[in-house]
JSON list of C-alpha atoms in Angstrom, two decimals:
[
{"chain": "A", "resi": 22, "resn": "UNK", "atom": "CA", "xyz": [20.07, 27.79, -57.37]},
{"chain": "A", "resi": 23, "resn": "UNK", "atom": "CA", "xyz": [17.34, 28.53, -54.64]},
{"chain": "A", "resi": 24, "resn": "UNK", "atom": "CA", "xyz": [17.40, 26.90, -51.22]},
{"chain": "A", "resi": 25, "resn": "UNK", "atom": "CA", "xyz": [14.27, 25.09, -50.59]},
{"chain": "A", "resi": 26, "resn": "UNK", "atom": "CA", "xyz": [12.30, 25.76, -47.52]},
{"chain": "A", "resi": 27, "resn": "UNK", "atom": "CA", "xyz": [11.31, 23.47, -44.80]},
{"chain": "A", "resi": 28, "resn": "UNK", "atom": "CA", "xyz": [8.10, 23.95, -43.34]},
{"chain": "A", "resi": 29, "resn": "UNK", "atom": "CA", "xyz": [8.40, 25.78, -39.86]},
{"chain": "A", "resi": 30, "resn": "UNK", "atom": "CA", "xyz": [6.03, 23.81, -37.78]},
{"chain": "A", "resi": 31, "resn": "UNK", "atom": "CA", "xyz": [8.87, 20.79, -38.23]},
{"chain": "A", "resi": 32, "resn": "UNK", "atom": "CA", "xyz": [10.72, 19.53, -34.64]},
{"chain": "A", "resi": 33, "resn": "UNK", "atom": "CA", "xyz": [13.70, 17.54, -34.91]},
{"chain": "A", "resi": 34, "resn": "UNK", "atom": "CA", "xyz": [12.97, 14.75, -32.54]},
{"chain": "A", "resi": 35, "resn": "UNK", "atom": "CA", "xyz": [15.17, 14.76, -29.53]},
{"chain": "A", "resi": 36, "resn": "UNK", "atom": "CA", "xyz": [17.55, 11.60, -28.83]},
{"chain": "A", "resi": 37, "resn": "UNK", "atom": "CA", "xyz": [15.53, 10.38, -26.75]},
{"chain": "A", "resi": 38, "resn": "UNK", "atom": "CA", "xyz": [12.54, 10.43, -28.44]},
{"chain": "A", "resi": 39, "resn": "UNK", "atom": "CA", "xyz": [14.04, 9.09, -31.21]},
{"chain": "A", "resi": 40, "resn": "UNK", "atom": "CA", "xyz": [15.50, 6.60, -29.38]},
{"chain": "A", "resi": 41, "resn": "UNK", "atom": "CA", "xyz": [11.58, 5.59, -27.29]},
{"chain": "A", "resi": 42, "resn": "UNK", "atom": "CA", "xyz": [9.92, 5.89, -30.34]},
{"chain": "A", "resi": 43, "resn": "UNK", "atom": "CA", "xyz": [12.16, 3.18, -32.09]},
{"chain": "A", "resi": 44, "resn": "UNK", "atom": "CA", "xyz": [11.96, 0.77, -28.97]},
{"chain": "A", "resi": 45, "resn": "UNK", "atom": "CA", "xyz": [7.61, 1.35, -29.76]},
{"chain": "A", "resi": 46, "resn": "UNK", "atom": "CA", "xyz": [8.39, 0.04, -33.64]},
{"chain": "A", "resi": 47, "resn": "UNK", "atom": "CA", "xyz": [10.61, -2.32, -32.26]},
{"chain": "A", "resi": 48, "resn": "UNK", "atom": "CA", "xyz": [7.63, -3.52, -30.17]},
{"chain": "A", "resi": 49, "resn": "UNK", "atom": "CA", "xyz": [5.69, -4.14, -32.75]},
{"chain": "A", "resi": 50, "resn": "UNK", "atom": "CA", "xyz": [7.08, -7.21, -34.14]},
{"chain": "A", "resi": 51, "resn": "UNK", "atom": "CA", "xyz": [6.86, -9.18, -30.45]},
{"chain": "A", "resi": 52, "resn": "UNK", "atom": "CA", "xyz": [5.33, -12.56, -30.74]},
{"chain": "A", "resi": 53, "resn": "UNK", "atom": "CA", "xyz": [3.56, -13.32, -27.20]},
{"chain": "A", "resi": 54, "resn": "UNK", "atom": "CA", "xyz": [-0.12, -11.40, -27.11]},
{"chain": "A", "resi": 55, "resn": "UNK", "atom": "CA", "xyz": [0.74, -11.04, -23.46]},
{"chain": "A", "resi": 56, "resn": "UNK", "atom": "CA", "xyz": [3.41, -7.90, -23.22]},
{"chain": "A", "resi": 57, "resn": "UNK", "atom": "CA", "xyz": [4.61, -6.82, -26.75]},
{"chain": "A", "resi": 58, "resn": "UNK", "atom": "CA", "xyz": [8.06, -5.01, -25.77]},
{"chain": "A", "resi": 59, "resn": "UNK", "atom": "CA", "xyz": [10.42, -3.50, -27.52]},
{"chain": "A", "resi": 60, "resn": "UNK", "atom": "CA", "xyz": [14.06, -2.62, -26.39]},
{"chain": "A", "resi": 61, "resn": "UNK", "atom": "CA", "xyz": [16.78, -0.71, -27.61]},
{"chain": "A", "resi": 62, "resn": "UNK", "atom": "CA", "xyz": [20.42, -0.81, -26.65]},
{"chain": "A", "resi": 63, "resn": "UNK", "atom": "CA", "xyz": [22.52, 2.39, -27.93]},
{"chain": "A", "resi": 64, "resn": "UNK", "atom": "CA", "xyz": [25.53, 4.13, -27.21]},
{"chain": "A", "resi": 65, "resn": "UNK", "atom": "CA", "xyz": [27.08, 7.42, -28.27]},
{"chain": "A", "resi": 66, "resn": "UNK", "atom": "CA", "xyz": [23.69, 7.71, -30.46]},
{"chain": "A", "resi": 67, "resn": "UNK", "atom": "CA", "xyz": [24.41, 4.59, -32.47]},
{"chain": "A", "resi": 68, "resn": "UNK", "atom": "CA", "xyz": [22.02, 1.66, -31.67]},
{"chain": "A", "resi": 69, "resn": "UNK", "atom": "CA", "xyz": [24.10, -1.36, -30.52]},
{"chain": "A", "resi": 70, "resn": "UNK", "atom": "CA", "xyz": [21.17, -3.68, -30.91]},
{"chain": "A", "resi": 71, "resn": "UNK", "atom": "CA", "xyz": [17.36, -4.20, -30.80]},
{"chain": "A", "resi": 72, "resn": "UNK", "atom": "CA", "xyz": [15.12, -7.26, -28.81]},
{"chain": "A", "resi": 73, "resn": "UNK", "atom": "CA", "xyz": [11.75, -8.03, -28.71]},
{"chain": "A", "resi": 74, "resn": "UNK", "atom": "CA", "xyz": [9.22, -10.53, -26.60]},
{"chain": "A", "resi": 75, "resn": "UNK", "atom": "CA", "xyz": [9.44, -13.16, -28.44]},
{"chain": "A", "resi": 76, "resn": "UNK", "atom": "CA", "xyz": [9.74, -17.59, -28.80]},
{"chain": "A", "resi": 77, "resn": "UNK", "atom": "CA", "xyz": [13.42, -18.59, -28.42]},
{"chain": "A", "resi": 78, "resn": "UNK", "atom": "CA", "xyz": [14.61, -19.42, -32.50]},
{"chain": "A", "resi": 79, "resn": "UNK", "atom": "CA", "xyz": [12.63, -21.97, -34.13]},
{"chain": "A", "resi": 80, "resn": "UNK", "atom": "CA", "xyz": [10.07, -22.29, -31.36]},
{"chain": "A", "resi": 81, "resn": "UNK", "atom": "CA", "xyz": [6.16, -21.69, -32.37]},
{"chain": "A", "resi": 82, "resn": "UNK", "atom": "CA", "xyz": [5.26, -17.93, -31.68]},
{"chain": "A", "resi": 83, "resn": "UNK", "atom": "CA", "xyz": [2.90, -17.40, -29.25]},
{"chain": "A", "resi": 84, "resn": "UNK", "atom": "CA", "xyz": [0.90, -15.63, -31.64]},
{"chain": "A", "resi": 85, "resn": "UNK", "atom": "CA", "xyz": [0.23, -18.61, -33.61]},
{"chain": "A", "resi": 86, "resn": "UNK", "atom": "CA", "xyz": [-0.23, -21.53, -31.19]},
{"chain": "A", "resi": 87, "resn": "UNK", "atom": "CA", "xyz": [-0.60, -19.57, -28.16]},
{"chain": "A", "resi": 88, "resn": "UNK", "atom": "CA", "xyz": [1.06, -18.89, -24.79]},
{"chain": "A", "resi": 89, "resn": "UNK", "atom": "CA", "xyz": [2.60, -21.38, -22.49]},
{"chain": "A", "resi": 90, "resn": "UNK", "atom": "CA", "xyz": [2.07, -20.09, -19.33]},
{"chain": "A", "resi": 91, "resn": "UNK", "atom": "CA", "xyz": [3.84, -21.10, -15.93]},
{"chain": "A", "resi": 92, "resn": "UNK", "atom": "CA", "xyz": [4.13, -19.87, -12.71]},
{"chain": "A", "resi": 93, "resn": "UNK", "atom": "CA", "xyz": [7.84, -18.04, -11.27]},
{"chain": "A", "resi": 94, "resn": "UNK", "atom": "CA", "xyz": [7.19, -17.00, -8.23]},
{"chain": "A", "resi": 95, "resn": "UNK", "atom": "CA", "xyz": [4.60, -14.74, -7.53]},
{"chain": "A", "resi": 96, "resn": "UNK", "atom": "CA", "xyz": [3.83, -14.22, -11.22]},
{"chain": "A", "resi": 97, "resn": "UNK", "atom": "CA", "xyz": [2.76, -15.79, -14.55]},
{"chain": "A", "resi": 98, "resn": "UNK", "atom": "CA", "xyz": [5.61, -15.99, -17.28]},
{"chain": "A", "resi": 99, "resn": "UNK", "atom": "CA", "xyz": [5.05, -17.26, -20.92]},
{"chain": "A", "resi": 100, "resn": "UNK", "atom": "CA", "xyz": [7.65, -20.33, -21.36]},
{"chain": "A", "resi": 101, "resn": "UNK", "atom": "CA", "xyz": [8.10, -19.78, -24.97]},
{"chain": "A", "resi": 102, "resn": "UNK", "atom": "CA", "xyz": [9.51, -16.26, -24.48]},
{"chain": "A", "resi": 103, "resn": "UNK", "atom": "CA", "xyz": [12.67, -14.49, -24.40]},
{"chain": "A", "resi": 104, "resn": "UNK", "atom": "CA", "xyz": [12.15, -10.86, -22.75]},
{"chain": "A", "resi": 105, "resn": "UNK", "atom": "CA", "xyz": [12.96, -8.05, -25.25]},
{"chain": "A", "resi": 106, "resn": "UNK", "atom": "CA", "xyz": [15.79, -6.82, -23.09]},
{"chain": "A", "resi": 107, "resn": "UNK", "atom": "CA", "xyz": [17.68, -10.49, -22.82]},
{"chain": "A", "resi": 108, "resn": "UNK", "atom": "CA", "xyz": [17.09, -10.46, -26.90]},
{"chain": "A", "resi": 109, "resn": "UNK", "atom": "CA", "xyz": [18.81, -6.82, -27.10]},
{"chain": "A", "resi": 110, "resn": "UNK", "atom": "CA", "xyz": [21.63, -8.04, -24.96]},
{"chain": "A", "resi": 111, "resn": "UNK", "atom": "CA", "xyz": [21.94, -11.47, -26.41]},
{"chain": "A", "resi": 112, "resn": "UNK", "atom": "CA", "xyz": [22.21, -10.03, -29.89]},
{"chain": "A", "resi": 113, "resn": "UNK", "atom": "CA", "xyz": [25.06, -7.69, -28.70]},
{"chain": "A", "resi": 114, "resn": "UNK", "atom": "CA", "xyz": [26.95, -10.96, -27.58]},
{"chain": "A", "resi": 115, "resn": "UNK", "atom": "CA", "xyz": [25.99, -12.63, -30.37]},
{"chain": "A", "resi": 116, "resn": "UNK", "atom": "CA", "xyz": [27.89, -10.45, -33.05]},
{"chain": "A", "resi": 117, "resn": "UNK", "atom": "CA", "xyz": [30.55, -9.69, -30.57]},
{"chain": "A", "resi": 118, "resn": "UNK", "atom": "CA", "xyz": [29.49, -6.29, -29.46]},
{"chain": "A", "resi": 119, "resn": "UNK", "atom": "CA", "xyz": [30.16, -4.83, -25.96]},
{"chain": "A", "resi": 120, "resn": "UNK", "atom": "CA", "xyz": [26.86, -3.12, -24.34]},
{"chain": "A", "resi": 121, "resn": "UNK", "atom": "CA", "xyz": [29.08, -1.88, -21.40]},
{"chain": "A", "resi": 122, "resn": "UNK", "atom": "CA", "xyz": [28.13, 1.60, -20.79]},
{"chain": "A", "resi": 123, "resn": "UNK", "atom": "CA", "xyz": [25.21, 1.52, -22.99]},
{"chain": "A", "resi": 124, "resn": "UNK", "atom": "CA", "xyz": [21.55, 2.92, -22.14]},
{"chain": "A", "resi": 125, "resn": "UNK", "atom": "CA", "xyz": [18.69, 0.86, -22.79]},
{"chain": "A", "resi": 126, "resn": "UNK", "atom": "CA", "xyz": [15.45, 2.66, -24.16]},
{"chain": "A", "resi": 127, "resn": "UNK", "atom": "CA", "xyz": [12.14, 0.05, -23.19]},
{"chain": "A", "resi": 128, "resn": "UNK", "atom": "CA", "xyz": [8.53, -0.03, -23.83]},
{"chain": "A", "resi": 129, "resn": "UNK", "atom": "CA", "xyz": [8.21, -1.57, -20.46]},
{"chain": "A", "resi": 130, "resn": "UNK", "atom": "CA", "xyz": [10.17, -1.22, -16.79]},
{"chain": "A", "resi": 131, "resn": "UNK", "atom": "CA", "xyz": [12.73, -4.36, -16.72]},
{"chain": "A", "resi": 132, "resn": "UNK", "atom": "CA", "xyz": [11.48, -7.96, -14.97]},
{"chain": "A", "resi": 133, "resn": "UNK", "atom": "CA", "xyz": [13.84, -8.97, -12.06]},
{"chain": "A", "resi": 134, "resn": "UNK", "atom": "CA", "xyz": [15.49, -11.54, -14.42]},
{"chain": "A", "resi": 135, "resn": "UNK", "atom": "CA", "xyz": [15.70, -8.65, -17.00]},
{"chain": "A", "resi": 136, "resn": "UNK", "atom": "CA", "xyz": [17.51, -6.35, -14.41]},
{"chain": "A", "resi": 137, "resn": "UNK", "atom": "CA", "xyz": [19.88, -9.07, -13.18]},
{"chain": "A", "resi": 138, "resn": "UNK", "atom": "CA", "xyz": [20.87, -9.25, -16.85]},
{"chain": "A", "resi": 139, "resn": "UNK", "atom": "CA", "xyz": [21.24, -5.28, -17.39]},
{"chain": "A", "resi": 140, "resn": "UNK", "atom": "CA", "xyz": [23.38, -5.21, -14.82]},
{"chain": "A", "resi": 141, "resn": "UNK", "atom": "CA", "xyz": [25.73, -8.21, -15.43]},
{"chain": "A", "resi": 142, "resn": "UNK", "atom": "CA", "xyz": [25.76, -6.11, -19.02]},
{"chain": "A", "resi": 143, "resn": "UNK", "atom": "CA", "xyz": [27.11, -3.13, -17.91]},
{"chain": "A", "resi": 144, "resn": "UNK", "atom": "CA", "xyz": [24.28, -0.83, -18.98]},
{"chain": "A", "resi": 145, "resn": "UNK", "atom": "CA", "xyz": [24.65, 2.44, -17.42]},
{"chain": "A", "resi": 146, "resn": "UNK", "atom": "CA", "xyz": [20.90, 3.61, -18.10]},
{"chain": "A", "resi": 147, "resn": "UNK", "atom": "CA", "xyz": [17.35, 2.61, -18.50]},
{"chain": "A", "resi": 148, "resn": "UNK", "atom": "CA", "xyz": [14.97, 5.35, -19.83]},
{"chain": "A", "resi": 149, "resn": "UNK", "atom": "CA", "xyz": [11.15, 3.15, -19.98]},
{"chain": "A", "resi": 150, "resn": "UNK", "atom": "CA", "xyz": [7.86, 3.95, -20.85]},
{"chain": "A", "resi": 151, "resn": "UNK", "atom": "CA", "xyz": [5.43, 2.10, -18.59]},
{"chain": "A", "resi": 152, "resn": "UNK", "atom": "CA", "xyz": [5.86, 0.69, -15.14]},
{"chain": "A", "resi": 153, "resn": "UNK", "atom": "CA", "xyz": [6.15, -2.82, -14.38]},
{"chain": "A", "resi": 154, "resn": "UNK", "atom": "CA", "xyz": [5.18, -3.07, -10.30]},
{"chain": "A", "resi": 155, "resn": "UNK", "atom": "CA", "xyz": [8.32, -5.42, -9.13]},
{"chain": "A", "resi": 156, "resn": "UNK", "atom": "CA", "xyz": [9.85, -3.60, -5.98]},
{"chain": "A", "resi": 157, "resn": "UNK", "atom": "CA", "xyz": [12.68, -6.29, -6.36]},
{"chain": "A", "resi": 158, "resn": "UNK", "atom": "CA", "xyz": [14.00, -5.16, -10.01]},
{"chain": "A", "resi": 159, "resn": "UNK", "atom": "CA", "xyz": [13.27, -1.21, -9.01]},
{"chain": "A", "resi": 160, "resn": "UNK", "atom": "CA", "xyz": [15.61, -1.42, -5.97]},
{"chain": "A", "resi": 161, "resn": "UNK", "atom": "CA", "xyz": [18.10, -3.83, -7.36]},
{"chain": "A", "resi": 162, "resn": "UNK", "atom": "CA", "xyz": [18.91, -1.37, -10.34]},
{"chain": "A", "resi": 163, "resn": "UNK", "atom": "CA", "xyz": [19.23, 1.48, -8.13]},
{"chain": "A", "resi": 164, "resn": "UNK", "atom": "CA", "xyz": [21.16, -0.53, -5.79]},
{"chain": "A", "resi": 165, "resn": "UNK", "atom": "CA", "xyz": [23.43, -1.25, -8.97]},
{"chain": "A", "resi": 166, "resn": "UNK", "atom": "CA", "xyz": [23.97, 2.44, -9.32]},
{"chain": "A", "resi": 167, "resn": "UNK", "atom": "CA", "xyz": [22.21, 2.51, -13.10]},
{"chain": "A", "resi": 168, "resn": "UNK", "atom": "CA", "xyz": [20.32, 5.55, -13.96]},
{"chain": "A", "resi": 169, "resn": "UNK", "atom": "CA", "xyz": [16.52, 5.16, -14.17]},
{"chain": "A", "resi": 170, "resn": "UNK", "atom": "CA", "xyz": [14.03, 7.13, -15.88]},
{"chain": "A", "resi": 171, "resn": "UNK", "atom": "CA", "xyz": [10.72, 7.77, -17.15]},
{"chain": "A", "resi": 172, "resn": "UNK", "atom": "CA", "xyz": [9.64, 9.11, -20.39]},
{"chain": "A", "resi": 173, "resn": "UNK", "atom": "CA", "xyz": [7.09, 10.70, -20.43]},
{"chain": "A", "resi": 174, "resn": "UNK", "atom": "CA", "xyz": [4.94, 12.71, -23.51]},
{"chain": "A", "resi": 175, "resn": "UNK", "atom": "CA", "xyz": [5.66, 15.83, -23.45]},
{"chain": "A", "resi": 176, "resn": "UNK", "atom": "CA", "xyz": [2.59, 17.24, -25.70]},
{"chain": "A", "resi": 177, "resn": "UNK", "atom": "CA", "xyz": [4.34, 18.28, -28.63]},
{"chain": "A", "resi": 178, "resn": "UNK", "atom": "CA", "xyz": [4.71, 14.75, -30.00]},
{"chain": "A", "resi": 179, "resn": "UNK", "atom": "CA", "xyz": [8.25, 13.75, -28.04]},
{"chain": "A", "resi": 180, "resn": "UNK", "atom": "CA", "xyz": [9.05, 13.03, -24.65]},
{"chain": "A", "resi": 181, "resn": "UNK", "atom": "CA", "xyz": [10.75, 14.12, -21.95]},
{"chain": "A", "resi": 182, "resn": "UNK", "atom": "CA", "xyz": [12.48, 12.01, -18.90]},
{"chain": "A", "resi": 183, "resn": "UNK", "atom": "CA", "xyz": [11.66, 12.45, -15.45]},
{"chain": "A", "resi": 184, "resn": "UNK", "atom": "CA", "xyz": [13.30, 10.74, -12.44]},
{"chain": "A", "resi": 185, "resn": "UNK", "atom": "CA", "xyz": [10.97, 7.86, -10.90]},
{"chain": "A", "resi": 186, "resn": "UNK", "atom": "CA", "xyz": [10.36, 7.90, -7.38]},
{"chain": "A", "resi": 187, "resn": "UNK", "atom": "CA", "xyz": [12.91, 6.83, -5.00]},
{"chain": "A", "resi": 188, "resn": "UNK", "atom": "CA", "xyz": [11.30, 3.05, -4.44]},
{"chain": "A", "resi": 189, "resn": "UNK", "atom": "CA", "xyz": [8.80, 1.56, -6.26]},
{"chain": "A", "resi": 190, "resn": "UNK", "atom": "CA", "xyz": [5.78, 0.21, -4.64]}
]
């Protein structure tokens, strides 16, 4: 019996592409037009949980009546939504699983009220995608002592992580 050959132009995707690439599906089934983000939780390679931006269960979707927007603070926040990182951590408490010393893989750098909730978690790492300019979550995560970083594309169709900056402006 012959062995059959892969092609050679084939890359196993790192874990951490693997990993960014599913928080991008995950992404994809957000409700609120505004952000669509997509978070994974995952520890020893084994995803914990998934969340997306979406209405709290049995609320309208944004998508189909539209956003209710209010202002926190500074900022503009959709009412209707739950942030995909809450979602990801709420569905870990939800079936009883622990996401203590688990690493978070985002579309999108955490909100402040996302960050206060990372940390309460016990998540050890974020690895994001694209910035989200809020000084106050940047500096209370590395305050918290959790591991931040980047991915970025690395041209060969995965990514690679790079440290951010040492405050965020």
């Amino acid at each position: 019996m012959g062995r059959v050959r892969l092609l050679s132009s084939y890359q196993r995707p790192s874990w951490d592409t693997y990993f960014i690439k599913m928080a991008c599906l995950t992404a994809s089934r957000a409700t609120c037009p505004r952000r669509r983000v997509g978070a994974v939780l995952v520890r020893d390679q084994r995803v914990l949980a998934t969340g997306y931006n979406g209405s709290v269960r049995g609320a309208p979707h944004c998508d189909d009546v539209g956003c209710l927007i209010a202002k926190q603070g500074e900022r503009e926040s959709c009412v209707r939504t739950v942030h995909a990182e809450l979602n990801a951590i709420l569905h870990c408490a939800l079936n009883g699983v622990s996401s203590a010393g688990a690493t978070l893989y985002c579309t999108d750098f955490p909100c402040l009220g996302c960050a206060k909730a990372l940390v309460q978690a016990g998540i050890e790492k974020i690895i994001y995608l694209s910035e989200y300019p809020d000084v106050h979550s940047f500096s209370l995560l590395r305050e918290s002592g959790i591991a931040l970083f980047k991915a970025v594309e690395d041209g060969q169709g995965g990514y690679r992580l790079v440290s951010p900056p040492r405050s965020c402006t």
